CSV table of C-alpha atoms in Angstrom, one decimal:
chain,number,residue,atom,x,y,z
A,17,MET,CA,130.7,-42.6,152.3
A,18,ARG,CA,127.5,-41.9,154.3
A,19,GLY,CA,125.1,-44.8,154.8
A,20,SER,CA,122.2,-45.9,157.0
A,21,ARG,CA,123.7,-49.0,158.6
A,22,ALA,CA,124.0,-49.4,162.4
A,23,GLY,CA,127.7,-48.8,162.1
A,24,ASP,CA,127.2,-45.5,160.2
A,25,ILE,CA,124.7,-44.3,162.8
A,26,LEU,CA,127.0,-45.2,165.7
A,27,SER,CA,130.1,-43.7,164.2
A,28,GLY,CA,128.3,-40.5,163.5
A,29,THR,CA,126.9,-40.5,167.0
A,30,PHE,CA,130.2,-40.6,168.7
A,31,GLU,CA,131.8,-38.3,166.2
A,32,VAL,CA,129.3,-35.6,167.1
A,33,TRP,CA,129.5,-36.3,170.8
A,34,SER,CA,133.3,-36.1,170.8
A,35,LYS,CA,133.3,-32.9,168.7
A,36,ASP,CA,131.3,-31.1,171.4
A,37,LEU,CA,131.9,-33.2,174.4
A,38,ALA,CA,132.2,-30.3,176.8
A,39,SER,CA,128.9,-28.8,175.7
A,40,TYR,CA,126.9,-32.0,176.1
A,41,PHE,CA,128.6,-32.8,179.4
A,42,VAL,CA,127.8,-29.5,180.9
A,43,VAL,CA,124.2,-29.3,179.7
A,44,TYR,CA,123.3,-32.8,180.9
A,45,LEU,CA,125.2,-32.4,184.1
A,46,VAL,CA,123.1,-29.3,184.9
A,47,LEU,CA,119.9,-31.0,183.8
A,48,ALA,CA,120.6,-34.0,186.1
A,49,ALA,CA,121.6,-31.8,189.0
A,50,VAL,CA,118.6,-29.5,188.6
A,51,THR,CA,116.2,-32.4,188.2
A,52,GLY,CA,117.6,-34.1,191.3
A,53,VAL,CA,117.4,-30.9,193.4
A,54,ILE,CA,113.8,-30.2,192.3
A,55,SER,CA,112.8,-33.8,193.0
A,56,GLY,CA,114.5,-33.6,196.4
A,57,ALA,CA,112.9,-30.3,197.3
A,58,LEU,CA,109.4,-31.6,196.3
A,59,SER,CA,110.0,-34.7,198.4
A,60,LEU,CA,111.1,-32.6,201.4
A,61,ALA,CA,108.1,-30.3,201.0
A,62,LEU,CA,105.4,-33.0,200.5
A,63,ILE,CA,106.9,-36.0,202.4
A,64,GLY,CA,109.4,-34.7,204.8
A,65,SER,CA,112.4,-36.6,203.4
A,66,PHE,CA,115.0,-35.5,200.8
A,67,GLY,CA,114.8,-38.4,198.3
A,68,VAL,CA,112.3,-41.2,198.6
A,69,GLY,CA,113.6,-44.8,198.2
A,70,GLY,CA,115.2,-44.5,194.8
A,71,VAL,CA,112.9,-41.9,193.2
A,72,ILE,CA,116.1,-39.9,193.0
A,73,PRO,CA,118.3,-42.6,191.4
A,74,GLY,CA,120.9,-43.9,193.7
A,75,THR,CA,119.5,-42.4,196.9
A,76,PRO,CA,118.7,-44.8,199.7
A,77,GLY,CA,116.1,-42.6,201.4
A,78,THR,CA,113.1,-44.2,203.0
A,79,ILE,CA,109.5,-43.1,203.2
A,80,PRO,CA,108.8,-41.6,206.7
A,81,SER,CA,106.2,-43.3,208.7
A,82,GLY,CA,102.8,-41.8,208.6
A,83,THR,CA,103.2,-40.5,205.0
A,84,SER,CA,99.8,-40.4,203.3
A,85,LEU,CA,99.2,-42.0,199.9
A,86,LEU,CA,97.9,-38.6,198.6
A,87,SER,CA,101.3,-37.0,199.5
A,88,LEU,CA,103.2,-39.7,197.6
A,89,LEU,CA,100.9,-39.3,194.6
A,90,LEU,CA,101.3,-35.5,194.6
A,91,TYR,CA,105.1,-35.9,194.9
A,92,ALA,CA,105.3,-38.4,192.1
A,93,ALA,CA,103.1,-36.3,189.8
A,94,ALA,CA,105.0,-33.1,190.5
A,95,ALA,CA,108.4,-34.7,190.1
A,96,ILE,CA,107.4,-36.4,186.8
A,97,VAL,CA,105.9,-33.2,185.4
A,98,ALA,CA,109.0,-31.1,186.3
A,99,SER,CA,111.4,-33.7,184.9
A,100,ALA,CA,109.4,-34.1,181.7
A,101,ILE,CA,109.3,-30.3,181.0
A,102,LEU,CA,113.0,-29.8,181.6
A,103,SER,CA,114.0,-33.0,179.7
A,104,SER,CA,111.8,-31.9,176.7
A,105,ILE,CA,113.4,-28.5,176.5
A,106,VAL,CA,116.9,-30.0,176.6
A,107,ALA,CA,116.1,-32.9,174.3
A,108,GLY,CA,114.6,-30.6,171.7
A,109,GLY,CA,117.4,-28.0,171.8
A,110,MET,CA,120.3,-30.4,171.9
A,111,THR,CA,118.7,-32.5,169.1
A,112,GLU,CA,118.8,-29.5,166.8
A,113,PHE,CA,122.3,-28.7,168.0
A,114,ALA,CA,123.5,-32.2,167.2
A,115,VAL,CA,121.9,-32.1,163.7
A,116,ARG,CA,123.4,-28.8,162.8
A,117,ARG,CA,126.8,-29.7,164.2
A,118,TYR,CA,126.7,-33.0,162.2
A,119,ARG,CA,126.1,-31.0,159.1
A,120,GLY,CA,129.0,-28.8,159.9
A,121,GLU,CA,126.9,-25.7,160.7
A,122,SER,CA,127.5,-23.4,163.6
A,123,MET,CA,125.1,-23.1,166.5
A,124,THR,CA,125.6,-22.1,170.1
A,125,VAL,CA,124.2,-24.0,173.1
A,126,LYS,CA,122.3,-20.9,174.1
A,127,ASP,CA,120.5,-20.7,170.8
A,128,ALA,CA,119.8,-24.4,170.9
A,129,LEU,CA,118.2,-24.2,174.3
A,130,ARG,CA,116.2,-21.2,173.2
A,131,ARG,CA,114.9,-23.3,170.3
A,132,GLY,CA,114.1,-26.1,172.8
A,133,ILE,CA,112.0,-23.7,174.8
A,134,GLN,CA,110.0,-22.7,171.7
A,135,ARG,CA,109.3,-26.3,170.7
A,136,PHE,CA,109.1,-28.1,174.0
A,137,LEU,CA,105.3,-28.5,173.9
A,138,SER,CA,105.5,-30.5,170.7
A,139,ILE,CA,108.4,-32.6,172.0
A,140,LEU,CA,106.6,-33.2,175.3
A,141,GLY,CA,103.4,-34.1,173.5
A,142,ALA,CA,105.1,-36.6,171.2
A,143,ASN,CA,106.9,-38.1,174.1
A,144,ILE,CA,103.6,-38.6,176.0
A,145,LEU,CA,101.8,-40.1,173.0
A,146,LEU,CA,104.6,-42.5,172.3
A,147,THR,CA,104.8,-43.5,176.0
A,148,LEU,CA,101.1,-44.1,176.2
A,149,ILE,CA,101.3,-46.3,173.0
A,150,ILE,CA,104.1,-48.3,174.4
A,151,LEU,CA,102.5,-48.7,177.8
A,152,GLY,CA,99.2,-49.7,176.2
A,153,LEU,CA,100.9,-52.5,174.2
A,154,VAL,CA,102.6,-53.9,177.3
A,155,LEU,CA,100.3,-53.1,180.2
A,156,VAL,CA,97.0,-54.3,178.8
A,157,PRO,CA,98.1,-57.9,178.4
A,158,LEU,CA,100.0,-57.7,181.7
A,159,VAL,CA,96.9,-56.5,183.6
A,160,LEU,CA,94.8,-59.2,182.0
A,161,VAL,CA,97.3,-61.9,183.0
A,162,ILE,CA,97.3,-60.6,186.6
A,163,GLY,CA,93.5,-60.5,186.7
A,164,VAL,CA,93.2,-64.1,185.3
A,165,VAL,CA,95.8,-65.4,187.8
A,166,LEU,CA,94.0,-63.8,190.7
A,167,VAL,CA,90.6,-65.1,189.7
A,168,SER,CA,92.1,-68.6,189.1
A,169,ALA,CA,93.8,-68.6,192.5
A,170,GLY,CA,90.5,-67.7,194.2
A,171,GLY,CA,88.4,-70.3,192.4
A,172,GLY,CA,91.0,-73.1,191.9
A,173,VAL,CA,93.2,-74.0,189.0
A,174,SER,CA,91.5,-75.3,185.9
A,175,GLY,CA,92.6,-76.4,182.4
A,176,ALA,CA,90.8,-73.5,180.8
A,177,GLY,CA,92.3,-71.1,183.2
A,178,ILE,CA,95.8,-72.3,182.5
A,179,ALA,CA,95.2,-72.1,178.8
A,180,LEU,CA,93.9,-68.6,179.1
A,181,VAL,CA,97.0,-67.5,181.2
A,182,CYS,CA,99.3,-69.1,178.6
A,183,GLY,CA,97.5,-67.3,175.8
A,184,LEU,CA,97.7,-64.0,177.6
A,185,LEU,CA,101.4,-64.5,178.3
A,186,GLY,CA,101.9,-65.0,174.6
A,187,ALA,CA,100.0,-61.8,174.0
A,188,LEU,CA,102.3,-60.1,176.5
A,189,VAL,CA,105.4,-61.2,174.6
A,190,ILE,CA,103.9,-60.2,171.3
A,191,GLY,CA,102.8,-56.9,172.7
A,192,GLY,CA,106.4,-56.3,174.0
A,193,ILE,CA,107.8,-57.0,170.6
A,194,ILE,CA,105.4,-54.7,168.9
A,195,ALA,CA,106.1,-52.0,171.5
A,196,ILE,CA,109.9,-52.2,170.7
A,197,TYR,CA,109.1,-52.0,166.9
A,198,VAL,CA,106.8,-49.0,167.4
A,199,TYR,CA,109.4,-47.3,169.6
A,200,VAL,CA,112.2,-47.8,167.1
A,201,ALA,CA,109.9,-46.6,164.2
A,202,MET,CA,108.9,-43.4,166.0
A,203,SER,CA,112.2,-42.7,167.8
A,204,LEU,CA,113.1,-39.9,165.4
A,205,TYR,CA,110.2,-37.6,166.3
A,206,ALA,CA,112.4,-35.0,168.0
A,207,PRO,CA,114.6,-34.1,165.0
A,208,ALA,CA,111.6,-34.1,162.8
A,209,ILE,CA,109.9,-31.6,165.1
A,210,MET,CA,112.9,-29.4,165.5
A,211,MET,CA,114.2,-29.4,161.9
A,212,GLU,CA,110.9,-29.5,160.0
A,213,GLY,CA,108.6,-27.6,162.4
A,214,ALA,CA,106.2,-30.6,162.7
A,215,GLY,CA,103.7,-31.0,165.5
A,216,ALA,CA,103.6,-33.8,168.0
A,217,VAL,CA,101.5,-36.2,165.8
A,218,ASP,CA,103.2,-35.1,162.6
A,219,GLY,CA,106.6,-35.7,164.1
A,220,LEU,CA,105.7,-39.2,165.1
A,221,MET,CA,104.3,-39.9,161.6
A,222,ARG,CA,107.4,-38.4,159.9
A,223,SER,CA,109.6,-40.6,162.0
A,224,TRP,CA,107.5,-43.6,161.0
A,225,SER,CA,107.9,-42.7,157.3
A,226,LEU,CA,111.7,-42.0,157.6
A,227,THR,CA,112.6,-45.2,159.3
A,228,LYS,CA,110.9,-47.5,156.8
A,229,GLY,CA,113.5,-50.0,155.5
A,230,HIS,CA,116.0,-48.9,158.1
A,231,ARG,CA,114.4,-50.0,161.4
A,232,LEU,CA,116.7,-53.0,161.9
A,233,SER,CA,119.8,-50.9,161.6
A,234,LEU,CA,118.3,-48.3,163.9
A,235,PHE,CA,117.4,-51.0,166.4
A,236,GLY,CA,120.9,-52.3,166.4
A,237,ALA,CA,122.4,-48.8,167.0
A,238,LEU,CA,119.9,-48.2,169.8
A,239,LEU,CA,120.7,-51.5,171.4
A,240,VAL,CA,124.5,-50.9,171.3
A,241,VAL,CA,124.1,-47.4,172.8
A,242,GLY,CA,121.7,-48.8,175.5
A,243,LEU,CA,124.2,-51.5,176.5
A,244,LEU,CA,127.1,-49.1,176.6
A,245,SER,CA,125.0,-46.7,178.7
A,246,THR,CA,124.2,-49.4,181.2
A,247,VAL,CA,127.8,-50.5,181.5
A,248,VAL,CA,129.1,-46.9,181.9
A,249,THR,CA,126.4,-46.0,184.4
A,250,GLY,CA,127.0,-49.2,186.4
A,251,ALA,CA,130.8,-48.7,186.4
A,252,ILE,CA,130.3,-45.2,187.9
A,253,ALA,CA,127.3,-45.7,190.2
A,254,PHE,CA,128.0,-49.1,191.6
A,255,PRO,CA,131.3,-48.3,193.4
A,256,ALA,CA,129.7,-45.0,194.7
A,257,GLY,CA,126.7,-47.0,196.1
A,258,LEU,CA,129.1,-49.1,198.2
A,259,ALA,CA,130.0,-46.0,200.2
A,260,GLY,CA,126.4,-46.1,201.7
A,261,LEU,CA,126.1,-42.3,201.5
A,262,TRP,CA,123.2,-41.0,199.4
A,263,VAL,CA,125.1,-37.8,198.5
A,264,VAL,CA,128.0,-39.8,197.0
A,265,SER,CA,125.5,-42.0,195.1
A,266,LEU,CA,123.6,-38.9,193.8
A,267,VAL,CA,126.8,-37.2,192.6
A,268,ALA,CA,127.9,-40.4,190.8
A,269,THR,CA,124.5,-40.8,189.2
A,270,VAL,CA,124.6,-37.2,188.0
A,271,LEU,CA,128.0,-37.7,186.5
A,272,ALA,CA,127.0,-40.9,184.7
A,273,SER,CA,123.9,-39.1,183.3
A,274,ALA,CA,126.1,-36.2,182.0
A,275,ILE,CA,128.1,-38.8,180.1
A,276,VAL,CA,125.6,-41.2,178.7
A,277,ALA,CA,122.3,-39.2,178.5
A,278,PRO,CA,123.3,-37.2,175.3
A,279,TRP,CA,124.0,-40.4,173.4
A,280,ALA,CA,120.4,-41.3,172.6
A,281,VAL,CA,119.6,-37.7,171.6
A,282,ILE,CA,122.6,-37.5,169.3
A,283,LEU,CA,121.9,-40.9,167.8
A,284,ALA,CA,118.4,-39.8,166.8
A,285,ALA,CA,119.8,-36.6,165.3
A,286,VAL,CA,122.4,-38.5,163.3
A,287,ALA,CA,120.0,-41.1,162.1
A,288,TYR,CA,117.5,-38.5,161.1
A,289,ASP,CA,120.1,-36.6,159.0
A,290,LEU,CA,121.3,-39.8,157.4
A,291,LEU,CA,117.8,-40.8,156.4
A,292,ALA,CA,116.4,-37.3,155.5
A,293,ARG,CA,119.4,-36.3,153.4
A,294,PRO,CA,120.5,-39.6,151.7
A,295,PHE,CA,123.8,-39.7,149.7
A,296,PRO,CA,124.5,-41.8,146.6
A,297,SER,CA,125.8,-44.6,148.9
A,298,MET,CA,122.2,-45.1,150.0
A,299,GLY,CA,121.1,-45.6,146.5
A,300,VAL,CA,119.6,-42.1,146.0
A,301,ALA,CA,121.3,-39.7,143.6
A,302,PRO,CA,121.7,-36.1,144.8
A,303,PRO,CA,119.7,-33.5,142.9
A,304,ALA,CA,121.5,-32.3,139.8
A,305,ALA,CA,122.9,-28.8,139.9
A,306,PRO,CA,121.5,-26.3,137.4
A,307,ILE,CA,123.7,-25.7,134.4
A,308,ALA,CA,124.9,-22.1,134.3
A,309,PRO,CA,124.9,-20.3,130.9
A,310,PRO,CA,128.4,-19.7,129.4
A,311,ALA,CA,130.1,-16.5,130.3
A,312,GLY,CA,131.0,-13.8,127.7
A,313,PRO,CA,129.4,-12.9,124.4
A,314,ALA,CA,127.8,-15.7,122.3
A,315,PRO,CA,130.1,-17.1,119.6
A,316,PRO,CA,129.4,-15.7,116.0
A,317,THR,CA,127.2,-17.7,113.8
A,318,ALA,CA,127.8,-18.4,110.2
A,319,PRO,CA,126.1,-16.0,107.8
A,320,THR,CA,123.0,-17.2,106.0
A,321,PRO,CA,123.7,-17.7,102.2
A,322,PRO,CA,121.6,-15.3,100.0
A,323,ALA,CA,118.6,-16.8,98.2
A,324,PRO,CA,119.0,-17.5,94.5
A,325,PRO,CA,117.5,-14.8,92.1
A,326,ARG,CA,113.9,-15.6,90.9
A,327,GLN,CA,113.6,-16.4,87.2
A,328,PRO,CA,111.1,-14.3,85.1
A,329,PRO,CA,108.0,-16.2,83.9
A,330,GLY,CA,108.4,-18.1,80.6
A,331,ALA,CA,112.2,-18.1,80.9
C-alpha cells in the first residue's frame, strides 16, 4: 500500500531510479561533464588555469600568481550562472520524467528535457529564492558572531561581550535548525512547478502546503539519501584522488555525480506524488466513481389499477 513514511519515499525513489537507471546515468553524466568543461573553459579564459583549486570538484589546480580579484569574481559568477541554468533545465525535466514514470506513464528523456527548457526560469527562480532564505537564516547570525568577536578582540574581552557571543551562537544554531526545516518544507517545489504549472513563488508555497504533517518523514528520507550519496561519492572519488592526477579525479567525480545526483530529484518527485495523490492507506479515500445507468431497456412497471366508478348524487 502507498504511504507517506520515510520508508515509502525511499523505496519509491530507488524503484524509479532502478527502472530507468540508464536514462538517469547518461543524463547526469553528460550534465556533470558539460558543467566541468564549461567551468574549466571559463577558468582557462579568465584566469589562465584549467580548474581552480577545487572549484571543479576533485581538481587540485592552483590559482596562478598575479591573478586579479576581478578575474576570480568574474570566473565564479560565470561558472555559477552556467551551472545553475543547466542544472535547472535537467532538474525540471527529470523531475517530470520521474513523476510520470512513477505513475506508470510513458515519457521520453527528450520530451522531459524539452519540458525542462520550457520551465527552467521558474525552477531557477524558486531555487534562488530558497537559497537566499536558507543563507539569510544562517549567514546573518554568523556575520553578527564574527563581528562581535572582532570587536571584542580589539577592545578586550568583557562579560557582556562573552554573553553576546553566546547569545549569537545560540541564534546561529536556532537559525540553522529553522533553515533545515524551511528547506525540507519547500523541497518539493520542482514537481509542483512541473506538474501543476506553478510559478517560482507558487511552487514554494505549494510545497509548503503539501509537506504539512509529513516533514519529519521527508527529512528522514532526505537524510538517508544524503548519507548514501556521501558514502558512494567518497568511495569513488577518494581512491581516484590518491592518484594525484586532476584528470582522474575529475572523471571519478563525474561518474559519482552520474550515480547519486538523480536521487534527490527522484525523491522529490516520488514524495510529491505520494502527497499529492494520497491513497486510502494515508487516511484519504479515493473519489467515488460515478454510477453508470443500467444497460438495456428499463424493466416494465406494474399497470396502474383503474379508478373506481363515481356514484351518482343521492345514491
